[in-house]
């Protein structure tokens, strides 16, 4: 099985699993557009906001478990 057949098989599986094989072509394009938009927004949001939340969580848990503060100058002032 070459790459083209494999990709066609994957697309066929996608059609079967989502049930959009019964839709009209214009309905498929709308469904695929909405799905693509949602996936794109999730990826973008994950790229932008997850690192910030991970950093804040690490700072929070390092404070709980006795981590050193980021700067000793903050304690002096």
N, CA, C and O atoms as a DFTB+ gen file, in Angstrom:
308 C
 N C O
     1  1       0.852      -1.172       0.000
     2  2       0.000       0.000       0.000
     3  2       0.900       1.237       0.000
     4  3       1.750       1.397       0.876
     5  1       0.705       2.097      -0.978
     6  2       1.535       3.293      -1.046
     7  2       0.903       4.415      -0.218
     8  3      -0.165       4.244       0.370
     9  1       1.574       5.552      -0.185
    10  2       1.151       6.664       0.652
    11  2      -0.217       7.199       0.241
    12  3      -1.048       7.516       1.092
    13  1      -0.443       7.294      -1.053
    14  2      -1.730       7.819      -1.535
    15  2      -2.891       6.928      -1.096
    16  3      -3.930       7.428      -0.666
    17  1      -2.720       5.625      -1.203
    18  2      -3.775       4.696      -0.774
    19  2      -3.976       4.760       0.732
    20  3      -5.106       4.677       1.214
    21  1      -2.900       4.906       1.465
    22  2      -2.994       4.996       2.920
    23  2      -3.750       6.251       3.346
    24  3      -4.608       6.196       4.228
    25  1      -3.426       7.393       2.713
    26  2      -4.132       8.631       3.032
    27  2      -5.605       8.546       2.644
    28  3      -6.468       9.058       3.357
    29  1      -5.892       7.900       1.515
    30  2      -7.284       7.695       1.115
    31  2      -8.008       6.819       2.126
    32  3      -9.171       7.069       2.443
    33  1      -7.337       5.800       2.631
    34  2      -7.924       4.934       3.647
    35  2      -8.190       5.702       4.944
    36  3      -9.237       5.530       5.568
    37  1      -7.228       6.559       5.351
    38  2      -7.421       7.377       6.541
    39  2      -8.600       8.327       6.382
    40  3      -9.387       8.510       7.310
    41  1      -8.720       8.936       5.193
    42  2      -9.842       9.836       4.931
    43  2     -11.162       9.068       4.956
    44  3     -12.163       9.578       5.459
    45  1     -11.172       7.873       4.431
    46  2     -12.371       7.041       4.461
    47  2     -12.735       6.688       5.898
    48  3     -13.913       6.698       6.254
    49  1     -11.752       6.379       6.720
    50  2     -12.014       6.107       8.127
    51  2     -12.574       7.331       8.835
    52  3     -13.476       7.220       9.666
    53  1     -12.032       8.505       8.500
    54  2     -12.535       9.761       9.054
    55  2     -14.002       9.960       8.671
    56  3     -14.817      10.354       9.505
    57  1     -14.328       9.691       7.427
    58  2     -15.720       9.823       6.988
    59  2     -16.639       8.865       7.736
    60  3     -17.745       9.238       8.125
    61  1     -16.187       7.640       7.935
    62  2     -17.012       6.649       8.615
    63  2     -17.171       6.947      10.104
    64  3     -18.268       6.837      10.651
    65  1     -16.089       7.318      10.744
    66  2     -16.129       7.544      12.187
    67  2     -16.991       8.759      12.526
    68  3     -17.776       8.718      13.474
    69  1     -16.849       9.834      11.762
    70  2     -17.617      11.043      12.051
    71  2     -19.032      10.965      11.499
    72  3     -19.897      11.737      11.912
    73  1     -19.277      10.060      10.588
    74  2     -20.617       9.922      10.019
    75  2     -20.937      10.944       8.956
    76  3     -22.102      11.102       8.591
    77  1     -19.937      11.645       8.447
    78  2     -20.233      12.675       7.452
    79  2     -20.295      12.123       6.024
    80  3     -20.484      12.880       5.072
    81  1     -20.137      10.823       5.881
    82  2     -20.248      10.239       4.547
    83  2     -21.680      10.327       4.033
    84  3     -21.906      10.190       2.831
    85  1     -22.656      10.554       4.921
    86  2     -24.055      10.644       4.504
    87  2     -24.466      12.069       4.157
    88  3     -25.591      12.296       3.713
    89  1     -23.570      13.030       4.353
    90  2     -23.906      14.425       4.098
    91  2     -23.718      14.783       2.633
    92  3     -23.000      14.112       1.891
    93  1     -24.381      15.853       2.245
    94  2     -24.184      16.422       0.907
    95  2     -22.796      17.052       0.849
    96  3     -22.210      17.360       1.887
    97  1     -22.265      17.244      -0.365
    98  2     -20.918      17.843      -0.464
    99  2     -20.809      19.220       0.185
   100  3     -19.793      19.522       0.812
   101  1     -21.836      20.061       0.046
   102  2     -21.749      21.383       0.668
   103  2     -21.816      21.272       2.187
   104  3     -21.218      22.092       2.883
   105  1     -22.522      20.289       2.713
   106  2     -22.571      20.075       4.154
   107  2     -21.228      19.555       4.678
   108  3     -20.786      19.922       5.767
   109  1     -20.595      18.698       3.886
   110  2     -19.265      18.202       4.266
   111  2     -18.265      19.347       4.352
   112  3     -17.461      19.410       5.282
   113  1     -18.319      20.254       3.377
   114  2     -17.358      21.355       3.383
   115  2     -17.594      22.282       4.571
   116  3     -16.636      22.772       5.169
   117  1     -18.857      22.529       4.920
   118  2     -19.139      23.364       6.091
   119  2     -18.660      22.662       7.357
   120  3     -18.012      23.279       8.203
   121  1     -18.974      21.376       7.489
   122  2     -18.548      20.616       8.667
   123  2     -17.031      20.605       8.778
   124  3     -16.488      20.846       9.857
   125  1     -16.344      20.330       7.679
   126  2     -14.878      20.290       7.699
   127  2     -14.288      21.659       8.007
   128  3     -13.275      21.751       8.700
   129  1     -14.906      22.722       7.505
   130  2     -14.420      24.077       7.792
   131  2     -14.553      24.404       9.271
   132  3     -13.635      24.958       9.876
   133  1     -15.699      24.061       9.850
   134  2     -15.895      24.323      11.276
   135  2     -14.926      23.487      12.106
   136  3     -14.320      23.992      13.050
   137  1     -14.779      22.217      11.758
   138  2     -13.862      21.349      12.488
   139  2     -12.425      21.859      12.388
   140  3     -11.707      21.881      13.387
   141  1     -12.005      22.265      11.207
   142  2     -10.664      22.806      11.013
   143  2     -10.478      24.076      11.841
   144  3      -9.428      24.267      12.455
   145  1     -11.488      24.945      11.862
   146  2     -11.394      26.182      12.643
   147  2     -11.261      25.890      14.128
   148  3     -10.449      26.514      14.812
   149  1     -12.041      24.960      14.630
   150  2     -11.987      24.622      16.053
   151  2     -10.625      24.025      16.408
   152  3     -10.030      24.394      17.420
   153  1     -10.137      23.112      15.583
   154  2      -8.829      22.503      15.852
   155  2      -7.720      23.550      15.800
   156  3      -6.802      23.527      16.620
   157  1      -7.805      24.466      14.837
   158  2      -6.815      25.538      14.733
   159  2      -6.844      26.432      15.963
   160  3      -5.790      26.809      16.476
   161  1      -8.033      26.775      16.443
   162  2      -8.138      27.622      17.635
   163  2      -7.603      26.913      18.873
   164  3      -6.962      27.542      19.716
   165  1      -7.857      25.626      18.991
   166  2      -7.348      24.866      20.143
   167  2      -5.823      24.812      20.117
   168  3      -5.177      24.987      21.150
   169  1      -5.254      24.573      18.955
   170  2      -3.788      24.524      18.840
   171  2      -3.174      25.883      19.146
   172  3      -2.175      25.969      19.861
   173  1      -3.769      26.946      18.608
   174  2      -3.251      28.291      18.864
   175  2      -3.347      28.642      20.351
   176  3      -2.393      29.156      20.936
   177  1      -4.493      28.364      20.950
   178  2      -4.685      28.667      22.362
   179  2      -3.718      27.871      23.223
   180  3      -3.171      28.396      24.193
   181  1      -3.507      26.614      22.877
   182  2      -2.547      25.794      23.623
   183  2      -1.138      26.361      23.494
   184  3      -0.383      26.384      24.467
   185  1      -0.789      26.811      22.313
   186  2       0.550      27.353      22.080
   187  2       0.756      28.646      22.863
   188  3       1.850      28.897      23.368
   189  1      -0.291      29.470      22.967
   190  2      -0.144      30.769      23.616
   191  2      -0.282      30.675      25.134
   192  3       0.515      31.266      25.863
   193  1      -1.285      29.940      25.617
   194  2      -1.616      30.019      27.029
   195  2      -1.071      28.889      27.899
   196  3      -0.876      29.090      29.098
   197  1      -0.824      27.731      27.345
   198  2      -0.351      26.613      28.172
   199  2       1.017      26.898      28.790
   200  3       1.196      26.606      29.972
   201  1       1.993      27.449      28.065
   202  2       3.283      27.732      28.719
   203  2       3.155      28.696      29.900
   204  3       3.862      28.555      30.898
   205  1       2.253      29.674      29.787
   206  2       2.055      30.618      30.884
   207  2       1.506      29.886      32.106
   208  3       1.978      30.094      33.223
   209  1       0.512      29.031      31.890
   210  2      -0.086      28.311      33.003
   211  2       0.885      27.296      33.612
   212  3       0.880      27.082      34.824
   213  1       1.698      26.685      32.790
   214  2       2.694      25.746      33.315
   215  2       3.696      26.490      34.183
   216  3       4.063      26.014      35.258
   217  1       4.139      27.651      33.725
   218  2       5.086      28.451      34.511
   219  2       4.467      28.873      35.837
   220  3       5.112      28.780      36.882
   221  1       3.211      29.340      35.801
   222  2       2.548      29.741      37.039
   223  2       2.348      28.558      37.983
   224  3       2.493      28.708      39.196
   225  1       2.020      27.391      37.445
   226  2       1.853      26.205      38.282
   227  2       3.182      25.803      38.909
   228  3       3.230      25.438      40.084
   229  1       4.263      25.868      38.129
   230  2       5.576      25.533      38.689
   231  2       5.976      26.499      39.784
   232  3       6.529      26.085      40.803
   233  1       5.703      27.792      39.587
   234  2       6.006      28.767      40.630
   235  2       5.170      28.498      41.878
   236  3       5.675      28.592      42.996
   237  1       3.905      28.167      41.693
   238  2       3.021      27.894      42.824
   239  2       3.499      26.684      43.618
   240  3       3.613      26.739      44.843
   241  1       3.780      25.588      42.905
   242  2       4.182      24.374      43.599
   243  2       5.592      24.472      44.162
   244  3       5.890      23.846      45.179
   245  1       6.461      25.238      43.526
   246  2       7.792      25.400      44.105
   247  2       7.705      26.234      45.386
   248  3       8.500      26.032      46.304
   249  1       6.766      27.152      45.460
   250  2       6.554      27.911      46.694
   251  2       5.993      27.050      47.795
   252  3       6.356      27.217      48.959
   253  1       5.108      26.126      47.447
   254  2       4.514      25.229      48.447
   255  2       5.554      24.258      48.986
   256  3       5.615      24.024      50.192
   257  1       6.356      23.701      48.120
   258  2       7.300      22.668      48.523
   259  2       8.668      23.220      48.900
   260  3       9.648      22.475      48.916
   261  1       8.753      24.507      49.203
   262  2       9.970      25.078      49.749
   263  2      11.027      25.437      48.733
   264  3      12.219      25.359      49.031
   265  1      10.626      25.824      47.556
   266  2      11.605      26.245      46.562
   267  2      12.164      27.607      46.909
   268  3      11.557      28.360      47.671
   269  1      13.305      27.920      46.358
   270  2      13.927      29.210      46.598
   271  2      13.178      30.289      45.820
   272  3      12.697      30.027      44.718
   273  1      13.072      31.500      46.377
   274  2      12.448      32.598      45.615
   275  2      13.313      32.953      44.408
   276  3      14.507      32.655      44.364
   277  1      12.685      33.590      43.444
   278  2      13.412      33.909      42.213
   279  2      14.552      34.892      42.465
   280  3      15.618      34.787      41.856
   281  1      14.322      35.840      43.359
   282  2      15.329      36.847      43.595
   283  2      15.421      37.129      45.088
   284  3      14.406      37.266      45.771
   285  1      16.647      37.214      45.582
   286  2      16.798      37.577      46.992
   287  2      16.677      39.077      47.186
   288  3      16.474      39.535      48.311
   289  1      16.797      39.856      46.112
   290  2      16.640      41.301      46.201
   291  2      15.200      41.664      46.564
   292  3      14.968      42.694      47.197
   293  1      14.240      40.841      46.178
   294  2      12.855      41.116      46.519
   295  2      12.661      41.016      48.027
   296  3      11.810      41.709      48.585
   297  1      13.436      40.164      48.692
   298  2      13.336      40.031      50.139
   299  2      14.004      41.201      50.858
   300  3      13.570      41.591      51.942
   301  1      15.051      41.759      50.264
   302  2      15.783      42.872      50.876
   303  2      14.950      44.138      50.820
   304  3      14.885      44.882      51.798
   305  1      14.314      44.390      49.690
   306  2      13.527      45.618      49.534
   307  2      12.314      45.477      50.363
   308  3      11.484      46.386      50.402
